[in-house]
Short mmCIF file of C-alpha atoms and ligand atoms in Angstrom, two decimals:
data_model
loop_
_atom_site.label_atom_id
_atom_site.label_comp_id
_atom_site.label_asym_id
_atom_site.label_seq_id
_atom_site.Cartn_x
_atom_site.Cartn_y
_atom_site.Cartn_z
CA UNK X 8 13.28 -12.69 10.16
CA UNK X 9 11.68 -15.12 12.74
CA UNK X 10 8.27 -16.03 11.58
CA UNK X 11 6.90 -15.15 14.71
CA UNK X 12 7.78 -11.83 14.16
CA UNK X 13 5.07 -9.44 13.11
CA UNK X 14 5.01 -6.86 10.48
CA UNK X 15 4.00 -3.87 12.55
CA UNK X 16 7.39 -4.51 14.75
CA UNK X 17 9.61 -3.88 11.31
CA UNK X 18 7.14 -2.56 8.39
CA UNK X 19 7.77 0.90 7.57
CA UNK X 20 8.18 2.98 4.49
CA UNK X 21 11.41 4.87 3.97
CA UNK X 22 11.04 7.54 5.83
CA UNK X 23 11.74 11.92 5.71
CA UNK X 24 9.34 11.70 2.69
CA UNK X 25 11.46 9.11 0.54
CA UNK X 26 8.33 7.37 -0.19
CA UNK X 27 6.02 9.70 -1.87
CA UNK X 28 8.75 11.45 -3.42
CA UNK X 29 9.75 8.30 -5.16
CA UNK X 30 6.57 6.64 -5.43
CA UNK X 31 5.17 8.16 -8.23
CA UNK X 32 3.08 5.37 -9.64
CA UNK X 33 1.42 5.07 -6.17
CA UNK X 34 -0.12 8.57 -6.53
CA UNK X 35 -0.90 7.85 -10.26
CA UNK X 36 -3.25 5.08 -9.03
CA UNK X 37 -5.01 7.45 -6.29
CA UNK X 38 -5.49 10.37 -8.77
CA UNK X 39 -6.81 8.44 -12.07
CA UNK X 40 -9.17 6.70 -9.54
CA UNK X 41 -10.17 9.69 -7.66
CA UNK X 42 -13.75 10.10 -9.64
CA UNK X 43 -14.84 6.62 -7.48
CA UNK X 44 -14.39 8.44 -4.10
CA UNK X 45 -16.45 10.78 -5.31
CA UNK X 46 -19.05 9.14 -6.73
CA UNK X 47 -19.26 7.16 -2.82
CA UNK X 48 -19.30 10.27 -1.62
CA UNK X 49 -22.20 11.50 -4.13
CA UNK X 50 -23.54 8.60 -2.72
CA UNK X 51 -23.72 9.48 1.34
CA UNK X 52 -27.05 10.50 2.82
CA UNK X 53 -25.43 14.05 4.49
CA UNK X 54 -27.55 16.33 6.80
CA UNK X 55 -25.65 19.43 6.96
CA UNK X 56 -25.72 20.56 11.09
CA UNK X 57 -23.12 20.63 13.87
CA UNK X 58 -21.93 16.70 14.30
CA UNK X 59 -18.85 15.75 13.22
CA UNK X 60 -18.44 14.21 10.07
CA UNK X 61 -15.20 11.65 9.84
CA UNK X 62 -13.00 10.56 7.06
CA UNK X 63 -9.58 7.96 7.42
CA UNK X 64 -6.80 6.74 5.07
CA UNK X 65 -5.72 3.57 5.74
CA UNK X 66 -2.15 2.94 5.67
CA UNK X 67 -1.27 5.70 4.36
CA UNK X 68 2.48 6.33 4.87
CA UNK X 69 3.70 9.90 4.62
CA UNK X 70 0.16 11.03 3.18
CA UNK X 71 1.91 12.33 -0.01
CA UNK X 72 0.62 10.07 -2.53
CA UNK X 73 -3.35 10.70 -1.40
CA UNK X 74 -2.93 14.61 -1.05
CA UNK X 75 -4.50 15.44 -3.97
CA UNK X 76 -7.43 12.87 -4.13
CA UNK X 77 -7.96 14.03 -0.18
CA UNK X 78 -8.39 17.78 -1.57
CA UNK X 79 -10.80 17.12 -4.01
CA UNK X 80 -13.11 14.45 -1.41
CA UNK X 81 -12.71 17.08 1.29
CA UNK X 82 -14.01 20.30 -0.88
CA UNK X 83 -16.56 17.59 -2.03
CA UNK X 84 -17.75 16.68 1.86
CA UNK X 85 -17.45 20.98 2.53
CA UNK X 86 -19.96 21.77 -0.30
CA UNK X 87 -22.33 18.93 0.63
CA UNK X 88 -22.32 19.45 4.47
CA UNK X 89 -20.85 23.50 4.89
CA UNK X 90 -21.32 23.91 8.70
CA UNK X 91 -19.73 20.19 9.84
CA UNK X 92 -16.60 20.18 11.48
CA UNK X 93 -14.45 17.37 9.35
CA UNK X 94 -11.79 15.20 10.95
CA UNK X 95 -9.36 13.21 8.93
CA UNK X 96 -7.39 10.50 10.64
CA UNK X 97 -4.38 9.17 8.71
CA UNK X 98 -3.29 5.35 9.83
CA UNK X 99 -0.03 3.92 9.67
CA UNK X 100 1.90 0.99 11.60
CA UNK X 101 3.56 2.37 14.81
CA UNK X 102 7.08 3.00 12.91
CA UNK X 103 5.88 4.89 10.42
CA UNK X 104 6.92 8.52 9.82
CA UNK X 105 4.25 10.05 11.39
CA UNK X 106 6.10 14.08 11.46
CA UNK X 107 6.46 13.54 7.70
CA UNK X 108 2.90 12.89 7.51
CA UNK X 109 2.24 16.14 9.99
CA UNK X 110 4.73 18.05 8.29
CA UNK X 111 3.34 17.73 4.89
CA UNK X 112 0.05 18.41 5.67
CA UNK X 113 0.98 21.85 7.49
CA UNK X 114 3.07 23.40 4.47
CA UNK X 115 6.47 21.97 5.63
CA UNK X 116 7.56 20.30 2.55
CA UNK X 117 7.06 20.79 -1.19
CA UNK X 118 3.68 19.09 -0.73
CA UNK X 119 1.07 21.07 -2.15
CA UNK X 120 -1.37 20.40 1.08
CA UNK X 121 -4.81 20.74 1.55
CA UNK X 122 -4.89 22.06 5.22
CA UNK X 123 -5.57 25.22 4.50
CA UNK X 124 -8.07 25.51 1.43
CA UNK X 125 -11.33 24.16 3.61
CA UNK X 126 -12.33 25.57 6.53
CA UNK X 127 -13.33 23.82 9.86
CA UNK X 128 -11.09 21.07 9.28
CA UNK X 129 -9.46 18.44 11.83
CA UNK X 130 -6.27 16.66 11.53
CA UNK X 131 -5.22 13.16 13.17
CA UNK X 132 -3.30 9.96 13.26
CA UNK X 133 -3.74 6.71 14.77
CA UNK X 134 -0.82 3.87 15.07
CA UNK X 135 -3.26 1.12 15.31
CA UNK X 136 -3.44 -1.93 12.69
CA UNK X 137 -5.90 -1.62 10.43
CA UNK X 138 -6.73 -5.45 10.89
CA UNK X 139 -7.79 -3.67 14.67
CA UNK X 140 -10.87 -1.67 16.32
CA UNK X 141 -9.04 1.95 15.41
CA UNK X 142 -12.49 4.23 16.05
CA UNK X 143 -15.54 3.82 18.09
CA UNK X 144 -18.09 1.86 16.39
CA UNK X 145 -20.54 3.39 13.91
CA UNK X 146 -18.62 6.85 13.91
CA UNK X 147 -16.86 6.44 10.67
CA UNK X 148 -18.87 8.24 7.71
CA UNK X 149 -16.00 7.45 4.52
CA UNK X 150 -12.87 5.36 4.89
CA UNK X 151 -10.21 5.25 2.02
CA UNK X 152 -6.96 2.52 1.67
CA UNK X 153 -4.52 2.30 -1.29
CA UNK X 154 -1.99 -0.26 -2.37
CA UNK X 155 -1.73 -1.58 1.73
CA UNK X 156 -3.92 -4.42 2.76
CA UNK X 157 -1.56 -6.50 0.91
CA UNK X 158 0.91 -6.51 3.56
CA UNK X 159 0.06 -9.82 5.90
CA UNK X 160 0.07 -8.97 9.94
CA UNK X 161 2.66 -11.48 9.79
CA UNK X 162 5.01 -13.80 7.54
CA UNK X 163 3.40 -17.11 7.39
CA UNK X 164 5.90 -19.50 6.97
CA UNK X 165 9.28 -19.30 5.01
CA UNK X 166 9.50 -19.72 1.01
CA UNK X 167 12.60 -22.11 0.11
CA UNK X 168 13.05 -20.72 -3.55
CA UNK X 169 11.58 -17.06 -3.74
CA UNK X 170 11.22 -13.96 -1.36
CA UNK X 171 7.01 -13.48 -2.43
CA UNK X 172 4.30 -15.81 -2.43
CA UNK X 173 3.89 -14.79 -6.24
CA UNK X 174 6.72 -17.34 -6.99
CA UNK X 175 5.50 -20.04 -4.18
CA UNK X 176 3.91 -23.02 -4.67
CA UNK X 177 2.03 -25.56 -2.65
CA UNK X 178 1.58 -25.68 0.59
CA UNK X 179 4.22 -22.30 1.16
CA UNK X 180 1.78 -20.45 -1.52
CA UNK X 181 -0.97 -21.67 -0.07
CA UNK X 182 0.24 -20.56 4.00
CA UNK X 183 0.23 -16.97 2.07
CA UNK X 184 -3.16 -17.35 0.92
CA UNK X 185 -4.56 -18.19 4.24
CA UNK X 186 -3.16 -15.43 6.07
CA UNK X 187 -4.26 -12.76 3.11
CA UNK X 188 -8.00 -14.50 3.59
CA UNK X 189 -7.73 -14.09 7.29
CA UNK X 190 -6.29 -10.60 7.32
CA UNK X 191 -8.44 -9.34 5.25
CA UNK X 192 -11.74 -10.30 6.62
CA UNK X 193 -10.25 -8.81 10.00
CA UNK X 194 -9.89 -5.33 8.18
CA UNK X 195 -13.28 -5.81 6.44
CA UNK X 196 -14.67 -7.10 9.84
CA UNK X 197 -13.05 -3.97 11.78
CA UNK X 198 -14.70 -1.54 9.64
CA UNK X 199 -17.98 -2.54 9.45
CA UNK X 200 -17.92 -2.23 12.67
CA UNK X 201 -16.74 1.81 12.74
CA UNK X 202 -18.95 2.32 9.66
CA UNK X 203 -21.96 4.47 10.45
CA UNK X 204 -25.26 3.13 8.14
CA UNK X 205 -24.97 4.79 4.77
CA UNK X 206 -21.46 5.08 4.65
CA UNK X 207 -18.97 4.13 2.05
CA UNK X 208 -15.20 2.32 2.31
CA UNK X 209 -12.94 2.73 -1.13
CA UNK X 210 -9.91 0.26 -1.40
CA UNK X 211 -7.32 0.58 -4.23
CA UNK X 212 -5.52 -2.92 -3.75
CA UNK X 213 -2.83 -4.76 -5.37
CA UNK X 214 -4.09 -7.64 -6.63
CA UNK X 215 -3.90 -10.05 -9.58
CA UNK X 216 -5.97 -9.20 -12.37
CA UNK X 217 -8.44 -11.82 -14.60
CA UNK X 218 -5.35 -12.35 -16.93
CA UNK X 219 -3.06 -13.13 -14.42
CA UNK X 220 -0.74 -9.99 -14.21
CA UNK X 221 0.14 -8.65 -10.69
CA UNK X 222 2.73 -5.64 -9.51
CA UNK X 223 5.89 -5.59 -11.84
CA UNK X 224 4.81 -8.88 -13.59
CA UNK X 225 2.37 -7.44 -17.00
CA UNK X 226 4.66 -9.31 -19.56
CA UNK X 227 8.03 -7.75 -19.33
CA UNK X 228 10.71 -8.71 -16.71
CA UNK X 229 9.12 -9.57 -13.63
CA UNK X 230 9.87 -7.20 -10.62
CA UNK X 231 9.34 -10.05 -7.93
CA UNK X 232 11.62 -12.69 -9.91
CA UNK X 233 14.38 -10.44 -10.56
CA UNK X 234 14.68 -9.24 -6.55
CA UNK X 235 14.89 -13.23 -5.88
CA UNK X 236 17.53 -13.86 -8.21
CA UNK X 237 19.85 -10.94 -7.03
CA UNK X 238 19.35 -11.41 -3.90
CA UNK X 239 20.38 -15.07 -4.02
CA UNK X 240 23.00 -14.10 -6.13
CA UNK X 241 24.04 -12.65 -2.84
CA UNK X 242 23.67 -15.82 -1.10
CA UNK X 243 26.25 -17.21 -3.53
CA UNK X 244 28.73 -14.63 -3.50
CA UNK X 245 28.81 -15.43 0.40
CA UNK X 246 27.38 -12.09 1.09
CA UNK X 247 24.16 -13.06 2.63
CA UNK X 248 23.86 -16.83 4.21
CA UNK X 249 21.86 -19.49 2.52
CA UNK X 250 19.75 -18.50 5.94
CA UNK X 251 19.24 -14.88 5.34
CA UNK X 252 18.26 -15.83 1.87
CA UNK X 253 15.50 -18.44 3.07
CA UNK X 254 14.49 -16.24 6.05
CA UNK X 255 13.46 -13.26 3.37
CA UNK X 256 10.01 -13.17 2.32
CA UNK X 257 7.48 -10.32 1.75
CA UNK X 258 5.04 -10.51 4.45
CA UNK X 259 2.74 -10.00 1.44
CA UNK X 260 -0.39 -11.80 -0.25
CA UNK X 261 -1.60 -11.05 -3.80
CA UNK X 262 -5.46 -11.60 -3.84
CA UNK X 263 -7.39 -12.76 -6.85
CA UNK X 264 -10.66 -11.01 -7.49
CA UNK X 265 -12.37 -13.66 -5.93
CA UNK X 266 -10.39 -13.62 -2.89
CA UNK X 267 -11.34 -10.03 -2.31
CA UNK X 268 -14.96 -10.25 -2.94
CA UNK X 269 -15.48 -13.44 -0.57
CA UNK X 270 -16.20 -11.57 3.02
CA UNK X 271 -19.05 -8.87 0.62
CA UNK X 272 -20.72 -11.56 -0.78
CA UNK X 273 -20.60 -15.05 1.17
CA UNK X 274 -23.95 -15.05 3.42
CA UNK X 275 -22.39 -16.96 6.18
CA UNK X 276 -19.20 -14.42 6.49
CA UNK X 277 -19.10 -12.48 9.39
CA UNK X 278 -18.62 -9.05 7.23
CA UNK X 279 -21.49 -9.95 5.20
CA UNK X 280 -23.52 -10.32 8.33
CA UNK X 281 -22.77 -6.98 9.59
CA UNK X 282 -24.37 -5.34 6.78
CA UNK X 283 -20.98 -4.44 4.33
CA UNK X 284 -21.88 -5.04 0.70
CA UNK X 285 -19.45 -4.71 -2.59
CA UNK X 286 -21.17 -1.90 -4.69
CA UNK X 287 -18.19 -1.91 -7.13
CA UNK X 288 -15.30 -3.82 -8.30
CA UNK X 289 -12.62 -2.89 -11.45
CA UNK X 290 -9.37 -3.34 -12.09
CA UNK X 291 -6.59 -1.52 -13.40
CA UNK X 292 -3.26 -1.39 -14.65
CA UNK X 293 -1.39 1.54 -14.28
CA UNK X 294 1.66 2.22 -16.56
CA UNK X 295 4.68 2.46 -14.55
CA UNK X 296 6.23 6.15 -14.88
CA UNK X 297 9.68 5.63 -14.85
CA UNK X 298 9.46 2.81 -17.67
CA UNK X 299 7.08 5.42 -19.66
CA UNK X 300 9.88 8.21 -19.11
CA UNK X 301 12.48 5.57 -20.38
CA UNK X 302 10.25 5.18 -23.60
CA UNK X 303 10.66 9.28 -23.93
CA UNK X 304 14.34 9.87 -23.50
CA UNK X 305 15.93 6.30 -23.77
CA UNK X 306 18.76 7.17 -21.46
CA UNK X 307 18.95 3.55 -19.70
CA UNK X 308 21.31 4.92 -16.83
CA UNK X 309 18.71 7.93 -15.96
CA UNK X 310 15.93 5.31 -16.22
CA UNK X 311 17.80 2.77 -13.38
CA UNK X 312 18.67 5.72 -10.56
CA UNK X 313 15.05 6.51 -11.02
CA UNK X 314 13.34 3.23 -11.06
CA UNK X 315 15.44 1.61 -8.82
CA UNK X 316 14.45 3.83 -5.78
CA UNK X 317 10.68 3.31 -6.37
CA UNK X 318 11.45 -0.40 -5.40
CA UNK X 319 13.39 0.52 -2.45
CA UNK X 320 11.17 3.13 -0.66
CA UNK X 321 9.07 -0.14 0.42
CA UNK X 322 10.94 -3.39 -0.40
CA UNK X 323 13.82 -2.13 1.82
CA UNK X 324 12.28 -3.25 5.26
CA UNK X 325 11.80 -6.67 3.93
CA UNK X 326 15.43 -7.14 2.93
CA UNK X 327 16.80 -5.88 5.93
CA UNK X 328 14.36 -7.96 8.27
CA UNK X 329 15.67 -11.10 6.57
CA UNK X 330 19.59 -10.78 8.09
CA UNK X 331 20.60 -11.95 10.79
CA UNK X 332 19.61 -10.00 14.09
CA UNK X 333 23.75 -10.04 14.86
CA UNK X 334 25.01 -8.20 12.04
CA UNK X 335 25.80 -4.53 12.80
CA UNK X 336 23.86 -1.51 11.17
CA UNK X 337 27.06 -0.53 8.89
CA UNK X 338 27.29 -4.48 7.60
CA UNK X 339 23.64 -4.41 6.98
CA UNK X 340 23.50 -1.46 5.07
CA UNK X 341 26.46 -2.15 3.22
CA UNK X 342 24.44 -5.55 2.09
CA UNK X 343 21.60 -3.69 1.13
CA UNK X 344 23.19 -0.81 -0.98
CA UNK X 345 25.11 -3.51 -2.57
CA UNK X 346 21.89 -4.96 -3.51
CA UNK X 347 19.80 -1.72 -5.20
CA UNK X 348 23.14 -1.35 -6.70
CA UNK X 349 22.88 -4.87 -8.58
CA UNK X 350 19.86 -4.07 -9.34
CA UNK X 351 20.25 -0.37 -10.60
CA UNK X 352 23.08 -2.15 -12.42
CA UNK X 353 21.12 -4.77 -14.35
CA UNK X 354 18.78 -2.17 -15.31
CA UNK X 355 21.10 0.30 -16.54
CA UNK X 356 22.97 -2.72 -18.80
CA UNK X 357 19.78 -4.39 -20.10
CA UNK X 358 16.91 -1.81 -19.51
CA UNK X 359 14.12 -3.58 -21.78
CA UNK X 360 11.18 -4.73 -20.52
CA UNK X 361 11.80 -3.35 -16.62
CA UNK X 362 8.62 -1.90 -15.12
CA UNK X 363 6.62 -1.65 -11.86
CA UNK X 364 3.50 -1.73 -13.54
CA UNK X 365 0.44 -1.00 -10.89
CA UNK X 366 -2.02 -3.60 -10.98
CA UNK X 367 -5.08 -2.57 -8.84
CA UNK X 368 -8.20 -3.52 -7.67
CA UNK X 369 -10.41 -0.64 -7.10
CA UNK X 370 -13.41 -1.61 -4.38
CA UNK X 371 -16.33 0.43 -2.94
CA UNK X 372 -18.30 -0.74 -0.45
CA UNK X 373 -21.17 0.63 1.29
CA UNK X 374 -22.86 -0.48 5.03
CA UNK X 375 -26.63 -1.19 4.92
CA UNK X 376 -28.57 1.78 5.64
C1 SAM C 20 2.88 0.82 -0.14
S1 SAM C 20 2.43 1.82 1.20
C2 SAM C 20 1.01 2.67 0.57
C3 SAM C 20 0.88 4.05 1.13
C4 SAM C 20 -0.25 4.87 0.53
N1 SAM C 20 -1.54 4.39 0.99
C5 SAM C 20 -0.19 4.86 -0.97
O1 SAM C 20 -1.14 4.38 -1.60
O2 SAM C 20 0.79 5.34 -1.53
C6 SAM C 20 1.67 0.68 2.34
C7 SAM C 20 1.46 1.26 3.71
O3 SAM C 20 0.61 0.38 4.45
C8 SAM C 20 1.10 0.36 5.77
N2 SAM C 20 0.58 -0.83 6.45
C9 SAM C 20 0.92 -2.12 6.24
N3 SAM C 20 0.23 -2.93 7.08
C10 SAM C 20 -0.54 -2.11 7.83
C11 SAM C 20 -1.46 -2.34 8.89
N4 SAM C 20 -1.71 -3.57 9.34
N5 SAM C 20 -2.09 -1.27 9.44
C12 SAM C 20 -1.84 -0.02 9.00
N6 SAM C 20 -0.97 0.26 7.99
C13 SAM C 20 -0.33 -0.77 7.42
C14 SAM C 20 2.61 0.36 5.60
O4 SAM C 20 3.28 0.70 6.80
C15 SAM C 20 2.75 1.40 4.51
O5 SAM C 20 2.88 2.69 5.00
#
């Protein structure tokens, strides 16, 4: 992947409702956090009356793993304000699957949705970056993201040893940081902006925790190590080129907790200034399902065809955006199935201590009144 190249023009989950299906974990982190929505929505100053009332998930890929935490914050809005029309906008990068997303919510899949349990409710989707203006300003009453402002706009620079900025150092680790610090103040910055006075802005992020542990890396196997070393495995078994192993990084950026509470709290930053303010901050780590399954019924083979796809319904655009633009789309996939195949390999042989632990940090905010 060029480093000019940004992550909207590639970044998508796997599609036809891949990702929520096998993204278990990502819904376990919505749902066992779903009591801080609504406390920010216990929170809101709501006059019942005609005006619209609006509500948006950030990055939120098919919409699957939010369903249920969307249910109980939109029966939560309905009781508060009965007679206001509700709209909910979903946002995703420009290649995400978008008639997944509109499919699930109208009863199309096995989805349980929500569409049709509250009354006077308004459906949309918007393709625009959350780092961008999405909705007019101070017309946004409660805005919700999970497990995406992690992904960068773009991929700073190259790594020379790993594929994620977890396993840089120096100056490569340090490109990563930059970009995280300026990304993120341009998503904070963009929504205090849409925020009306009052309102509230939850974030579920991936993040390292005080003691160091990020996604897949909580004391077992790390995750993030393990795709580097197949995937230069692949490099030496002449599969990929030394190139397409160098050219593959996760346009990614693990923050620290101080890295996320900068823009809230610094009095000179520009989304302090606007009138956004941190009201909460915890972190979490979720268990990873598959690995607690494994712990159940010890079948190690059963345990790697269903782990193994949990990593792929994201990590796959970032492997494929590392080869070269000339290889055809049978060669590519080839490359890649070869790859999850390693991996589901190494799990099924030496299953111990594999896990995509969730590491979170869960974030309300609120705009001045
Ligand atoms: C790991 S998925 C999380 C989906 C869902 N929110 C969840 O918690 O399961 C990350 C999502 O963020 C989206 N994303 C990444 N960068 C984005 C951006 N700049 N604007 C909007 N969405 C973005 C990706 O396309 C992807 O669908």
């Amino acid at each position: 992947m060029s480093n000019a190249e940004t992550t909207a023009t590639f970044m998508a989950m796997k599609g036809s409702g891949y990702y929520s299906k096998a993204t278990a974990g990502a819904r376990d982190t919505i749902n066992q956090a779903t009591h801080l929505v609504l406390e920010a929505i216990a929170r809101l100053t709501l006059a019942d009356g005609q005006a619209p009332l609006r509500v948006a998930d950030f990055g939120a890929a098919d919409g699957g793993t939010s369903v249920d935490m969307w249910r109980s914050a939109l029966m939560d809005l309905r009781r508060r304000a009965p007679r206001r029309p509700i709209e909910i906008c979903y946002t995703d990068l420009p290649r995400n699957d978008f008639a997944q997303l509109f499919r699930m919510i109208h009863g199309q899949t096995e989805i349980d949705s929500y569409y049709k349990q509250i009354d006077n409710l308004y459906v949309f989707a918007s393709g625009t970056s959350f780092h961008d203006a999405i909705f007019p300003p101070r017309t946004l009453h409660l805005g919700f993201s999970a497990t995406a402002s992690h992904y960068l706009s773009r991929t700073p620079r190259t790594i020379s040893n790993h594929v994620h900025m977890v396993g840089a150092s120096g100056a490569e680790r340090d490109a990563y940081i930059d970009q995280g610090r300026i990304d993120w103040e341009a998503m904070l910055s963009a929504r205090s902006r849409e925020l009306c006075e009052g309102a509230r802005l939850c974030l579920f992020n991936f993040g390292i925790d005080e003691a160091g542990r990020y996604l897949g890396s909580t004391g077992g196997v790390s995750m993030f190590d393990t795709f580097n070393e197949l995937w230069r495995g692949l490099a030496d078994d002449g599969i990929i080129t030394p190139e397409e192993y160098v050219n593959t990084n996760f346009p990614q950026c693990y923050r620290t907790i101080d890295q996320f509470v900068a823009p809230l709290t610094g009095s000179s930053s520009p989304v302090y200034r606007a009138g956004l303010r941190l009201e909460h901050i915890e972190t979490r780590v979720v268990r990873c399902p598959y690995a607690r399954d494994f712990e159940q019924h010890g079948d190690a083979k059963k345990f790697a065809q269903s782990y193994v796809p949990t990593l792929r319904s994201w990590s796959e655009p970032t492997f494929s955006a590392g080869l070269a633009p000339s290889r055809v789309p049978a060669e590519r996939q080839e490359i890649i199935d070869e790859f999850y195949s390693r991996y589901e390999r190494l799990v099924a042989a030496h299953p111990r201590g594999h896990a995509m632990d969730y590491v979170h940090v869960y974030m309300t905010c609120a705009m001045l009144a």
